[in-house]
Amino acid sequence: MLQEAITSPYVDYKYYSETYGGNKKPKDKIEGWAKQDSFDACEKRAEAVLHRISFDRVKRLPEIPDMVKDAICAMAEIDYQEEKKTPGVKSENSDGYAVTYADSGNTTGASGRVALMYQEASIYLGNTGLLYKGVSKKYDCEQ
């Protein structure tokens, strides 16, 4: 069996804010993390989802490439946005305070959050083979 090479966390707040450019995102995309603690929690969940959707291939990389770090940052932003949402609410407007409620079968739960995070990860990792659902000679077989 292949050995784990890198320990987590793969991304720190400094990478998120300076290299990925997390603080430069438009306000409607993400209002920014005021505290590093909330970033760390979202990064940890994003990393867990990444291991799940990549079948733990990232754990076996000799080093973590920037595209993986960027995917984790993007996934952490999705996690943060979903965490802020009120359950059952489809949209909110604070101008005149309007709330639209989702249908009971149309709420974003844990599986919906993972699907959104997968979509975001596939932007960065779609052509790498890390998300391939079969056995990858590049990542799954010992060399």
mmCIF file with all atom_site columns, N, CA and C in Angstrom, residues 13 16 22-23 25-27 29-35 38 80 84:
data_model
loop_
_atom_site.group_PDB
_atom_site.id
_atom_site.type_symbol
_atom_site.label_atom_id
_atom_site.label_alt_id
_atom_site.label_comp_id
_atom_site.label_asym_id
_atom_site.label_entity_id
_atom_site.label_seq_id
_atom_site.pdbx_PDB_ins_code
_atom_site.Cartn_x
_atom_site.Cartn_y
_atom_site.Cartn_z
_atom_site.occupancy
_atom_site.B_iso_or_equiv
_atom_site.pdbx_formal_charge
_atom_site.auth_seq_id
_atom_site.auth_comp_id
_atom_site.auth_asym_id
_atom_site.auth_atom_id
_atom_site.pdbx_PDB_model_num
ATOM 1  N N  . TYR A 1 13 ? -4.408  29.968 6.272  1.00 0.00 ? 13 TYR A N  1
ATOM 2  C CA . TYR A 1 13 ? -5.103  31.220 5.968  1.00 0.00 ? 13 TYR A CA 1
ATOM 3  C C  . TYR A 1 13 ? -4.226  32.161 5.143  1.00 0.00 ? 13 TYR A C  1
ATOM 4  N N  . TYR A 1 16 ? -4.537  31.138 1.586  1.00 0.00 ? 16 TYR A N  1
ATOM 5  C CA . TYR A 1 16 ? -5.872  31.512 1.116  1.00 0.00 ? 16 TYR A CA 1
ATOM 6  C C  . TYR A 1 16 ? -5.946  32.997 0.774  1.00 0.00 ? 16 TYR A C  1
ATOM 7  N N  . GLY A 1 22 ? -8.244  35.019 -1.657 1.00 0.00 ? 22 GLY A N  1
ATOM 8  C CA . GLY A 1 22 ? -9.555  34.919 -1.026 1.00 0.00 ? 22 GLY A CA 1
ATOM 9  C C  . GLY A 1 22 ? -10.125 36.249 -0.581 1.00 0.00 ? 22 GLY A C  1
ATOM 10 N N  . ASN A 1 23 ? -9.288  37.157 -0.115 1.00 0.00 ? 23 ASN A N  1
ATOM 11 C CA . ASN A 1 23 ? -9.785  38.460 0.320  1.00 0.00 ? 23 ASN A CA 1
ATOM 12 C C  . ASN A 1 23 ? -10.139 39.360 -0.851 1.00 0.00 ? 23 ASN A C  1
ATOM 13 N N  . LYS A 1 25 ? -12.026 38.392 -3.381 1.00 0.00 ? 25 LYS A N  1
ATOM 14 C CA . LYS A 1 25 ? -13.281 37.940 -3.973 1.00 0.00 ? 25 LYS A CA 1
ATOM 15 C C  . LYS A 1 25 ? -14.346 39.021 -3.815 1.00 0.00 ? 25 LYS A C  1
ATOM 16 N N  . PRO A 1 26 ? -15.261 39.121 -4.779 1.00 0.00 ? 26 PRO A N  1
ATOM 17 C CA . PRO A 1 26 ? -16.353 40.084 -4.626 1.00 0.00 ? 26 PRO A CA 1
ATOM 18 C C  . PRO A 1 26 ? -17.174 39.796 -3.378 1.00 0.00 ? 26 PRO A C  1
ATOM 19 N N  . LYS A 1 27 ? -17.734 40.835 -2.779 1.00 0.00 ? 27 LYS A N  1
ATOM 20 C CA . LYS A 1 27 ? -18.484 40.676 -1.529 1.00 0.00 ? 27 LYS A CA 1
ATOM 21 C C  . LYS A 1 27 ? -19.653 39.721 -1.657 1.00 0.00 ? 27 LYS A C  1
ATOM 22 N N  . LYS A 1 29 ? -19.725 37.114 -3.446 1.00 0.00 ? 29 LYS A N  1
ATOM 23 C CA . LYS A 1 29 ? -19.190 35.757 -3.524 1.00 0.00 ? 29 LYS A CA 1
ATOM 24 C C  . LYS A 1 29 ? -18.941 35.220 -2.114 1.00 0.00 ? 29 LYS A C  1
ATOM 25 N N  . ILE A 1 30 ? -18.232 35.980 -1.317 1.00 0.00 ? 30 ILE A N  1
ATOM 26 C CA . ILE A 1 30 ? -17.973 35.608 0.066  1.00 0.00 ? 30 ILE A CA 1
ATOM 27 C C  . ILE A 1 30 ? -17.633 36.879 0.832  1.00 0.00 ? 30 ILE A C  1
ATOM 28 N N  . GLU A 1 31 ? -18.178 37.019 2.003  1.00 0.00 ? 31 GLU A N  1
ATOM 29 C CA . GLU A 1 31 ? -17.959 38.230 2.780  1.00 0.00 ? 31 GLU A CA 1
ATOM 30 C C  . GLU A 1 31 ? -16.638 38.201 3.524  1.00 0.00 ? 31 GLU A C  1
ATOM 31 N N  . GLY A 1 32 ? -15.889 37.136 3.379  1.00 0.00 ? 32 GLY A N  1
ATOM 32 C CA . GLY A 1 32 ? -14.572 37.043 3.990  1.00 0.00 ? 32 GLY A CA 1
ATOM 33 C C  . GLY A 1 32 ? -14.635 36.482 5.386  1.00 0.00 ? 32 GLY A C  1
ATOM 34 N N  . TRP A 1 33 ? -13.602 35.816 5.737  1.00 0.00 ? 33 TRP A N  1
ATOM 35 C CA . TRP A 1 33 ? -13.507 35.265 7.076  1.00 0.00 ? 33 TRP A CA 1
ATOM 36 C C  . TRP A 1 33 ? -12.871 36.294 7.980  1.00 0.00 ? 33 TRP A C  1
ATOM 37 N N  . ALA A 1 34 ? -13.592 36.693 9.002  1.00 0.00 ? 34 ALA A N  1
ATOM 38 C CA . ALA A 1 34 ? -13.061 37.648 9.962  1.00 0.00 ? 34 ALA A CA 1
ATOM 39 C C  . ALA A 1 34 ? -12.093 36.952 10.905 1.00 0.00 ? 34 ALA A C  1
ATOM 40 N N  . LYS A 1 35 ? -12.321 35.670 11.128 1.00 0.00 ? 35 LYS A N  1
ATOM 41 C CA . LYS A 1 35 ? -11.495 34.924 12.064 1.00 0.00 ? 35 LYS A CA 1
ATOM 42 C C  . LYS A 1 35 ? -10.877 33.731 11.368 1.00 0.00 ? 35 LYS A C  1
ATOM 43 N N  . SER A 1 38 ? -12.683 30.149 11.792 1.00 0.00 ? 38 SER A N  1
ATOM 44 C CA . SER A 1 38 ? -13.743 29.692 10.900 1.00 0.00 ? 38 SER A CA 1
ATOM 45 C C  . SER A 1 38 ? -13.153 29.199 9.582  1.00 0.00 ? 38 SER A C  1
ATOM 46 N N  . TYR A 1 80 ? -18.223 27.499 3.662  1.00 0.00 ? 80 TYR A N  1
ATOM 47 C CA . TYR A 1 80 ? -18.507 28.693 4.471  1.00 0.00 ? 80 TYR A CA 1
ATOM 48 C C  . TYR A 1 80 ? -19.858 29.295 4.092  1.00 0.00 ? 80 TYR A C  1
ATOM 49 N N  . LYS A 1 84 ? -23.382 29.441 6.496  1.00 0.00 ? 84 LYS A N  1
ATOM 50 C CA . LYS A 1 84 ? -24.068 30.678 6.865  1.00 0.00 ? 84 LYS A CA 1
ATOM 51 C C  . LYS A 1 84 ? -25.557 30.648 6.556  1.00 0.00 ? 84 LYS A C  1
#
